[in-house]
């Protein structure tokens, strides 16, 4: 029953998942297909615009090349005429012969093309359109834009020998100034240049006719066609010929609205998509909405567009959805079939397994009873073993603490020796002096009194030293309020002579700060850390200056003591192990490896603080040093 229910639930979940997936695919299908149609429509318009723009560029280049070729033909005529008459006629007569051959030439369909000749002094030799300009020097003639175009043509002739230029000139029959593009070429033997020009409007008309031919020649299907309109709303290309060149004001309000939206969308980003219901032409009996892509042709400022009817898109989407539904049904049938087969197989397998499990359970019951008996025995002995192990650990800690004390005592004995050396020397000197003066019978009372006073003074110093060292070995573990600065002074008093003898300078910048904790424990930890720094400095033979720095920081709740040296730091590979018991980098005869371990135990366990170590780079007296820095963090009221 469990397998059957589980199988049913899984099958239901799978079918539900497939249906959800089907709905998602349906939505994605509509989205993707619409996106695909829009992308295809957009690419069609972009390709047409590219063809038109390419054709415009070719036409403009061809027209300029035609101007150049026409002038070159006239130039050849000038060369031949000059060669024929240069030895028999004067310059003026030669120019007249040239004029006879060229001034009546007209070209282009509207006969607007003619030749003009000007000398290099800006004097007009031939101007068929305005005869009264001939023989006049026109330095100061300007077009409607204020351009001295004859001067510019002459400068081109002098500097480049040939070239193109533009200016505005009155167009025949229209009496309007229109832009012309011209080409001139110099003939140096006569100091003249010949040229011709064409109205840019004529070139643009040809370009527009060619563009319309391209637009009208492209069809994508029965319902898919190109349309084009000017930005004043006049349609210039459409599948419905009755719609072409109709003034915008003569259109219906609906048609005007559609065209306005097309123009606005095209101007927004030079292109865009627009949804609308066309009224002028529809191949379907039922009016269908249309999605079109419209874009501006940059060179012509026309708006061109094409699109598809949404009924066609919907039909294609519906066909794809039917395929998805068929695929879904096949998948559901497959899931049900596979689930049924798996369910039957699982029921057979589980029946066999259940029988084996039943026999195994009986075996496990016997084993479990035996193990329960053993577990009971183990529990009875466990408490005893835990107690024994705890005792061993306590003994181990006591041994380590004792070893640490012995190591500290060894250090103290050395420090005592250094502290006593000078007083003993002074006592020995005073006693020897008294004895020498007595043997020589020159001992005076005042000399003897001074020597005895010196002996008494140094004896007190030795006694005080013994008191200082005996305080260190007190076993009191009672928390008191004490001044950290004074505790550090006690430590330095104990070891200063030893450090001074080793040429190690202590820089102590601590100040008064009182805390409530174990003073003797802190002193022992400080001694261990400073001795460790001393050993590190002595191992480094290359150091000229040897420093140990002691500093202190505090806030409202805690105090931080920092001890650092300039011995070069601790090897990064072992820095994490220095607080482990018996870990040492010294020879067996020089260290036990428990000094830093016990310092960690004292600070962390006994004083409820923290002890950390790190390598630091720092400056002192404008020199850079590297060394180990030990940081002790203690609470003020722990």
PDB file of N, CA and C in Angstrom, residues 197-260:
ATOM      1  N   UNK A 197      28.355  72.277 -63.558  1.00  0.00           N
ATOM      2  CA  UNK A 197      27.712  72.002 -62.277  1.00  0.00           C
ATOM      3  C   UNK A 197      26.324  71.426 -62.506  1.00  0.00           C
ATOM      4  N   UNK A 198      25.827  70.788 -61.449  1.00  0.00           N
ATOM      5  CA  UNK A 198      24.475  70.237 -61.516  1.00  0.00           C
ATOM      6  C   UNK A 198      23.739  70.581 -60.240  1.00  0.00           C
ATOM      7  N   UNK A 199      22.438  70.856 -60.346  1.00  0.00           N
ATOM      8  CA  UNK A 199      21.645  71.157 -59.161  1.00  0.00           C
ATOM      9  C   UNK A 199      21.491  69.885 -58.321  1.00  0.00           C
ATOM     10  N   UNK A 200      21.788  70.040 -57.038  1.00  0.00           N
ATOM     11  CA  UNK A 200      21.698  68.901 -56.122  1.00  0.00           C
ATOM     12  C   UNK A 200      20.266  68.364 -56.065  1.00  0.00           C
ATOM     13  N   UNK A 201      19.299  69.246 -56.275  1.00  0.00           N
ATOM     14  CA  UNK A 201      17.899  68.845 -56.282  1.00  0.00           C
ATOM     15  C   UNK A 201      17.630  67.807 -57.372  1.00  0.00           C
ATOM     16  N   UNK A 202      18.257  67.982 -58.541  1.00  0.00           N
ATOM     17  CA  UNK A 202      18.083  67.020 -59.634  1.00  0.00           C
ATOM     18  C   UNK A 202      18.660  65.656 -59.252  1.00  0.00           C
ATOM     19  N   UNK A 203      19.817  65.709 -58.573  1.00  0.00           N
ATOM     20  CA  UNK A 203      20.439  64.446 -58.127  1.00  0.00           C
ATOM     21  C   UNK A 203      19.535  63.761 -57.096  1.00  0.00           C
ATOM     22  N   UNK A 204      19.001  64.574 -56.164  1.00  0.00           N
ATOM     23  CA  UNK A 204      18.131  64.013 -55.118  1.00  0.00           C
ATOM     24  C   UNK A 204      16.859  63.416 -55.706  1.00  0.00           C
ATOM     25  N   UNK A 205      16.319  64.078 -56.759  1.00  0.00           N
ATOM     26  CA  UNK A 205      15.114  63.542 -57.406  1.00  0.00           C
ATOM     27  C   UNK A 205      15.388  62.168 -57.998  1.00  0.00           C
ATOM     28  N   UNK A 206      16.577  62.056 -58.629  1.00  0.00           N
ATOM     29  CA  UNK A 206      16.961  60.756 -59.203  1.00  0.00           C
ATOM     30  C   UNK A 206      17.115  59.710 -58.093  1.00  0.00           C
ATOM     31  N   UNK A 207      17.746  60.141 -56.978  1.00  0.00           N
ATOM     32  CA  UNK A 207      17.946  59.225 -55.835  1.00  0.00           C
ATOM     33  C   UNK A 207      16.608  58.752 -55.294  1.00  0.00           C
ATOM     34  N   UNK A 208      15.634  59.694 -55.145  1.00  0.00           N
ATOM     35  CA  UNK A 208      14.325  59.338 -54.605  1.00  0.00           C
ATOM     36  C   UNK A 208      13.579  58.387 -55.535  1.00  0.00           C
ATOM     37  N   UNK A 209      13.677  58.630 -56.863  1.00  0.00           N
ATOM     38  CA  UNK A 209      13.018  57.726 -57.834  1.00  0.00           C
ATOM     39  C   UNK A 209      13.595  56.322 -57.724  1.00  0.00           C
ATOM     40  N   UNK A 210      14.934  56.252 -57.639  1.00  0.00           N
ATOM     41  CA  UNK A 210      15.590  54.936 -57.517  1.00  0.00           C
ATOM     42  C   UNK A 210      15.182  54.244 -56.214  1.00  0.00           C
ATOM     43  N   UNK A 211      15.096  55.021 -55.117  1.00  0.00           N
ATOM     44  CA  UNK A 211      14.715  54.446 -53.825  1.00  0.00           C
ATOM     45  C   UNK A 211      13.292  53.898 -53.874  1.00  0.00           C
ATOM     46  N   UNK A 212      12.370  54.670 -54.528  1.00  0.00           N
ATOM     47  CA  UNK A 212      10.988  54.194 -54.647  1.00  0.00           C
ATOM     48  C   UNK A 212      10.915  52.926 -55.480  1.00  0.00           C
ATOM     49  N   UNK A 213      11.746  52.844 -56.528  1.00  0.00           N
ATOM     50  CA  UNK A 213      11.772  51.622 -57.346  1.00  0.00           C
ATOM     51  C   UNK A 213      12.168  50.417 -56.486  1.00  0.00           C
ATOM     52  N   UNK A 214      13.185  50.634 -55.616  1.00  0.00           N
ATOM     53  CA  UNK A 214      13.643  49.537 -54.747  1.00  0.00           C
ATOM     54  C   UNK A 214      12.522  49.126 -53.797  1.00  0.00           C
ATOM     55  N   UNK A 215      11.872  50.121 -53.149  1.00  0.00           N
ATOM     56  CA  UNK A 215      10.804  49.842 -52.179  1.00  0.00           C
ATOM     57  C   UNK A 215       9.636  49.122 -52.854  1.00  0.00           C
ATOM     58  N   UNK A 216       9.243  49.608 -54.033  1.00  0.00           N
ATOM     59  CA  UNK A 216       8.087  49.032 -54.732  1.00  0.00           C
ATOM     60  C   UNK A 216       8.361  47.636 -55.278  1.00  0.00           C
ATOM     61  N   UNK A 217       9.653  47.319 -55.454  1.00  0.00           N
ATOM     62  CA  UNK A 217       9.997  46.019 -56.047  1.00  0.00           C
ATOM     63  C   UNK A 217      10.077  44.897 -55.014  1.00  0.00           C
ATOM     64  N   UNK A 218      10.036  45.259 -53.707  1.00  0.00           N
ATOM     65  CA  UNK A 218      10.231  44.245 -52.658  1.00  0.00           C
ATOM     66  C   UNK A 218       8.888  43.835 -52.076  1.00  0.00           C
ATOM     67  N   UNK A 219       8.616  42.521 -52.067  1.00  0.00           N
ATOM     68  CA  UNK A 219       7.435  41.944 -51.415  1.00  0.00           C
ATOM     69  C   UNK A 219       7.868  40.705 -50.641  1.00  0.00           C
ATOM     70  N   UNK A 220       7.256  40.453 -49.474  1.00  0.00           N
ATOM     71  CA  UNK A 220       7.632  39.323 -48.645  1.00  0.00           C
ATOM     72  C   UNK A 220       6.571  38.236 -48.622  1.00  0.00           C
ATOM     73  N   UNK A 221       5.449  38.500 -49.188  1.00  0.00           N
ATOM     74  CA  UNK A 221       4.365  37.521 -49.169  1.00  0.00           C
ATOM     75  C   UNK A 221       3.063  38.214 -49.499  1.00  0.00           C
ATOM     76  N   UNK A 222       1.982  37.430 -49.466  1.00  0.00           N
ATOM     77  CA  UNK A 222       0.674  37.970 -49.850  1.00  0.00           C
ATOM     78  C   UNK A 222       0.272  39.150 -48.961  1.00  0.00           C
ATOM     79  N   UNK A 223       0.491  39.030 -47.651  1.00  0.00           N
ATOM     80  CA  UNK A 223       0.047  40.058 -46.720  1.00  0.00           C
ATOM     81  C   UNK A 223       1.194  40.937 -46.221  1.00  0.00           C
ATOM     82  N   UNK A 224       2.385  40.727 -46.695  1.00  0.00           N
ATOM     83  CA  UNK A 224       3.547  41.448 -46.170  1.00  0.00           C
ATOM     84  C   UNK A 224       4.154  42.305 -47.272  1.00  0.00           C
ATOM     85  N   UNK A 225       4.189  43.613 -47.056  1.00  0.00           N
ATOM     86  CA  UNK A 225       4.669  44.545 -48.071  1.00  0.00           C
ATOM     87  C   UNK A 225       5.343  45.720 -47.372  1.00  0.00           C
ATOM     88  N   UNK A 226       6.093  46.491 -48.142  1.00  0.00           N
ATOM     89  CA  UNK A 226       6.736  47.694 -47.628  1.00  0.00           C
ATOM     90  C   UNK A 226       5.841  48.902 -47.875  1.00  0.00           C
ATOM     91  N   UNK A 227       5.881  49.851 -46.944  1.00  0.00           N
ATOM     92  CA  UNK A 227       5.222  51.136 -47.192  1.00  0.00           C
ATOM     93  C   UNK A 227       6.199  52.238 -46.789  1.00  0.00           C
ATOM     94  N   UNK A 228       6.035  53.420 -47.412  1.00  0.00           N
ATOM     95  CA  UNK A 228       6.919  54.544 -47.126  1.00  0.00           C
ATOM     96  C   UNK A 228       6.107  55.824 -47.147  1.00  0.00           C
ATOM     97  N   UNK A 229       6.503  56.761 -46.284  1.00  0.00           N
ATOM     98  CA  UNK A 229       5.831  58.055 -46.260  1.00  0.00           C
ATOM     99  C   UNK A 229       6.811  59.136 -45.850  1.00  0.00           C
ATOM    100  N   UNK A 230       6.492  60.356 -46.242  1.00  0.00           N
ATOM    101  CA  UNK A 230       7.308  61.488 -45.841  1.00  0.00           C
ATOM    102  C   UNK A 230       6.888  61.925 -44.445  1.00  0.00           C
ATOM    103  N   UNK A 231       7.737  62.750 -43.836  1.00  0.00           N
ATOM    104  CA  UNK A 231       7.460  63.159 -42.467  1.00  0.00           C
ATOM    105  C   UNK A 231       6.329  64.171 -42.369  1.00  0.00           C
ATOM    106  N   UNK A 232       5.821  64.630 -43.541  1.00  0.00           N
ATOM    107  CA  UNK A 232       4.629  65.491 -43.517  1.00  0.00           C
ATOM    108  C   UNK A 232       3.336  64.673 -43.587  1.00  0.00           C
ATOM    109  N   UNK A 233       3.478  63.330 -43.580  1.00  0.00           N
ATOM    110  CA  UNK A 233       2.310  62.460 -43.543  1.00  0.00           C
ATOM    111  C   UNK A 233       1.823  61.997 -44.898  1.00  0.00           C
ATOM    112  N   UNK A 234       2.509  62.351 -46.005  1.00  0.00           N
ATOM    113  CA  UNK A 234       2.096  61.936 -47.350  1.00  0.00           C
ATOM    114  C   UNK A 234       2.722  60.584 -47.661  1.00  0.00           C
ATOM    115  N   UNK A 235       1.870  59.622 -48.018  1.00  0.00           N
ATOM    116  CA  UNK A 235       2.350  58.279 -48.364  1.00  0.00           C
ATOM    117  C   UNK A 235       2.917  58.293 -49.771  1.00  0.00           C
ATOM    118  N   UNK A 236       4.123  57.746 -49.950  1.00  0.00           N
ATOM    119  CA  UNK A 236       4.762  57.738 -51.270  1.00  0.00           C
ATOM    120  C   UNK A 236       4.910  56.324 -51.821  1.00  0.00           C
ATOM    121  N   UNK A 237       4.695  55.312 -50.979  1.00  0.00           N
ATOM    122  CA  UNK A 237       4.728  53.929 -51.452  1.00  0.00           C
ATOM    123  C   UNK A 237       3.780  53.105 -50.602  1.00  0.00           C
ATOM    124  N   UNK A 238       2.909  52.328 -51.273  1.00  0.00           N
ATOM    125  CA  UNK A 238       1.937  51.509 -50.552  1.00  0.00           C
ATOM    126  C   UNK A 238       1.368  50.488 -51.520  1.00  0.00           C
ATOM    127  N   UNK A 239       0.913  49.353 -50.998  1.00  0.00           N
ATOM    128  CA  UNK A 239       0.340  48.333 -51.870  1.00  0.00           C
ATOM    129  C   UNK A 239      -0.979  48.817 -52.487  1.00  0.00           C
ATOM    130  N   UNK A 240      -1.661  49.697 -51.767  1.00  0.00           N
ATOM    131  CA  UNK A 240      -2.899  50.305 -52.287  1.00  0.00           C
ATOM    132  C   UNK A 240      -2.510  51.593 -53.013  1.00  0.00           C
ATOM    133  N   UNK A 241      -2.504  51.567 -54.350  1.00  0.00           N
ATOM    134  CA  UNK A 241      -2.038  52.698 -55.155  1.00  0.00           C
ATOM    135  C   UNK A 241      -2.906  53.941 -54.955  1.00  0.00           C
ATOM    136  N   UNK A 242      -4.196  53.752 -54.593  1.00  0.00           N
ATOM    137  CA  UNK A 242      -5.082  54.908 -54.397  1.00  0.00           C
ATOM    138  C   UNK A 242      -4.685  55.723 -53.171  1.00  0.00           C
ATOM    139  N   UNK A 243      -3.833  55.161 -52.341  1.00  0.00           N
ATOM    140  CA  UNK A 243      -3.446  55.809 -51.078  1.00  0.00           C
ATOM    141  C   UNK A 243      -2.207  56.698 -51.235  1.00  0.00           C
ATOM    142  N   UNK A 244      -1.515  56.589 -52.421  1.00  0.00           N
ATOM    143  CA  UNK A 244      -0.237  57.274 -52.640  1.00  0.00           C
ATOM    144  C   UNK A 244      -0.475  58.742 -52.990  1.00  0.00           C
ATOM    145  N   UNK A 245       0.387  59.615 -52.398  1.00  0.00           N
ATOM    146  CA  UNK A 245       0.417  61.071 -52.662  1.00  0.00           C
ATOM    147  C   UNK A 245      -0.883  61.772 -52.288  1.00  0.00           C
ATOM    148  N   UNK A 246      -1.670  61.162 -51.403  1.00  0.00           N
ATOM    149  CA  UNK A 246      -2.870  61.828 -50.907  1.00  0.00           C
ATOM    150  C   UNK A 246      -2.454  62.784 -49.777  1.00  0.00           C
ATOM    151  N   UNK A 247      -2.809  64.072 -49.846  1.00  0.00           N
ATOM    152  CA  UNK A 247      -2.454  65.008 -48.763  1.00  0.00           C
ATOM    153  C   UNK A 247      -2.966  64.496 -47.428  1.00  0.00           C
ATOM    154  N   UNK A 248      -2.167  64.747 -46.385  1.00  0.00           N
ATOM    155  CA  UNK A 248      -2.499  64.276 -45.035  1.00  0.00           C
ATOM    156  C   UNK A 248      -3.867  64.781 -44.584  1.00  0.00           C
ATOM    157  N   UNK A 249      -4.196  66.000 -44.964  1.00  0.00           N
ATOM    158  CA  UNK A 249      -5.465  66.599 -44.529  1.00  0.00           C
ATOM    159  C   UNK A 249      -6.673  65.918 -45.174  1.00  0.00           C
ATOM    160  N   UNK A 250      -6.469  65.217 -46.310  1.00  0.00           N
ATOM    161  CA  UNK A 250      -7.583  64.552 -46.993  1.00  0.00           C
ATOM    162  C   UNK A 250      -7.872  63.161 -46.436  1.00  0.00           C
ATOM    163  N   UNK A 251      -7.045  62.702 -45.513  1.00  0.00           N
ATOM    164  CA  UNK A 251      -7.229  61.361 -44.936  1.00  0.00           C
ATOM    165  C   UNK A 251      -8.295  61.399 -43.851  1.00  0.00           C
ATOM    166  N   UNK A 252      -8.871  60.231 -43.555  1.00  0.00           N
ATOM    167  CA  UNK A 252      -9.834  60.135 -42.455  1.00  0.00           C
ATOM    168  C   UNK A 252      -9.112  60.325 -41.124  1.00  0.00           C
ATOM    169  N   UNK A 253      -9.871  60.583 -40.068  1.00  0.00           N
ATOM    170  CA  UNK A 253      -9.278  60.816 -38.751  1.00  0.00           C
ATOM    171  C   UNK A 253      -8.544  59.574 -38.252  1.00  0.00           C
ATOM    172  N   UNK A 254      -9.108  58.399 -38.538  1.00  0.00           N
ATOM    173  CA  UNK A 254      -8.453  57.151 -38.104  1.00  0.00           C
ATOM    174  C   UNK A 254      -7.113  56.988 -38.809  1.00  0.00           C
ATOM    175  N   UNK A 255      -7.127  57.234 -40.145  1.00  0.00           N
ATOM    176  CA  UNK A 255      -5.891  57.100 -40.923  1.00  0.00           C
ATOM    177  C   UNK A 255      -4.865  58.143 -40.485  1.00  0.00           C
ATOM    178  N   UNK A 256      -5.327  59.379 -40.205  1.00  0.00           N
ATOM    179  CA  UNK A 256      -4.412  60.413 -39.725  1.00  0.00           C
ATOM    180  C   UNK A 256      -3.772  60.000 -38.396  1.00  0.00           C
ATOM    181  N   UNK A 257      -4.589  59.403 -37.517  1.00  0.00           N
ATOM    182  CA  UNK A 257      -4.074  58.968 -36.214  1.00  0.00           C
ATOM    183  C   UNK A 257      -3.000  57.891 -36.371  1.00  0.00           C
ATOM    184  N   UNK A 258      -3.263  56.917 -37.283  1.00  0.00           N
ATOM    185  CA  UNK A 258      -2.288  55.843 -37.527  1.00  0.00           C
ATOM    186  C   UNK A 258      -0.975  56.431 -38.022  1.00  0.00           C
ATOM    187  N   UNK A 259      -1.069  57.339 -39.018  1.00  0.00           N
ATOM    188  CA  UNK A 259       0.146  57.923 -39.604  1.00  0.00           C
ATOM    189  C   UNK A 259       0.882  58.771 -38.572  1.00  0.00           C
ATOM    190  N   UNK A 260       0.140  59.519 -37.737  1.00  0.00           N
ATOM    191  CA  UNK A 260       0.782  60.310 -36.681  1.00  0.00           C
ATOM    192  C   UNK A 260       1.574  59.403 -35.738  1.00  0.00           C
TER     193      UNK A 260
END
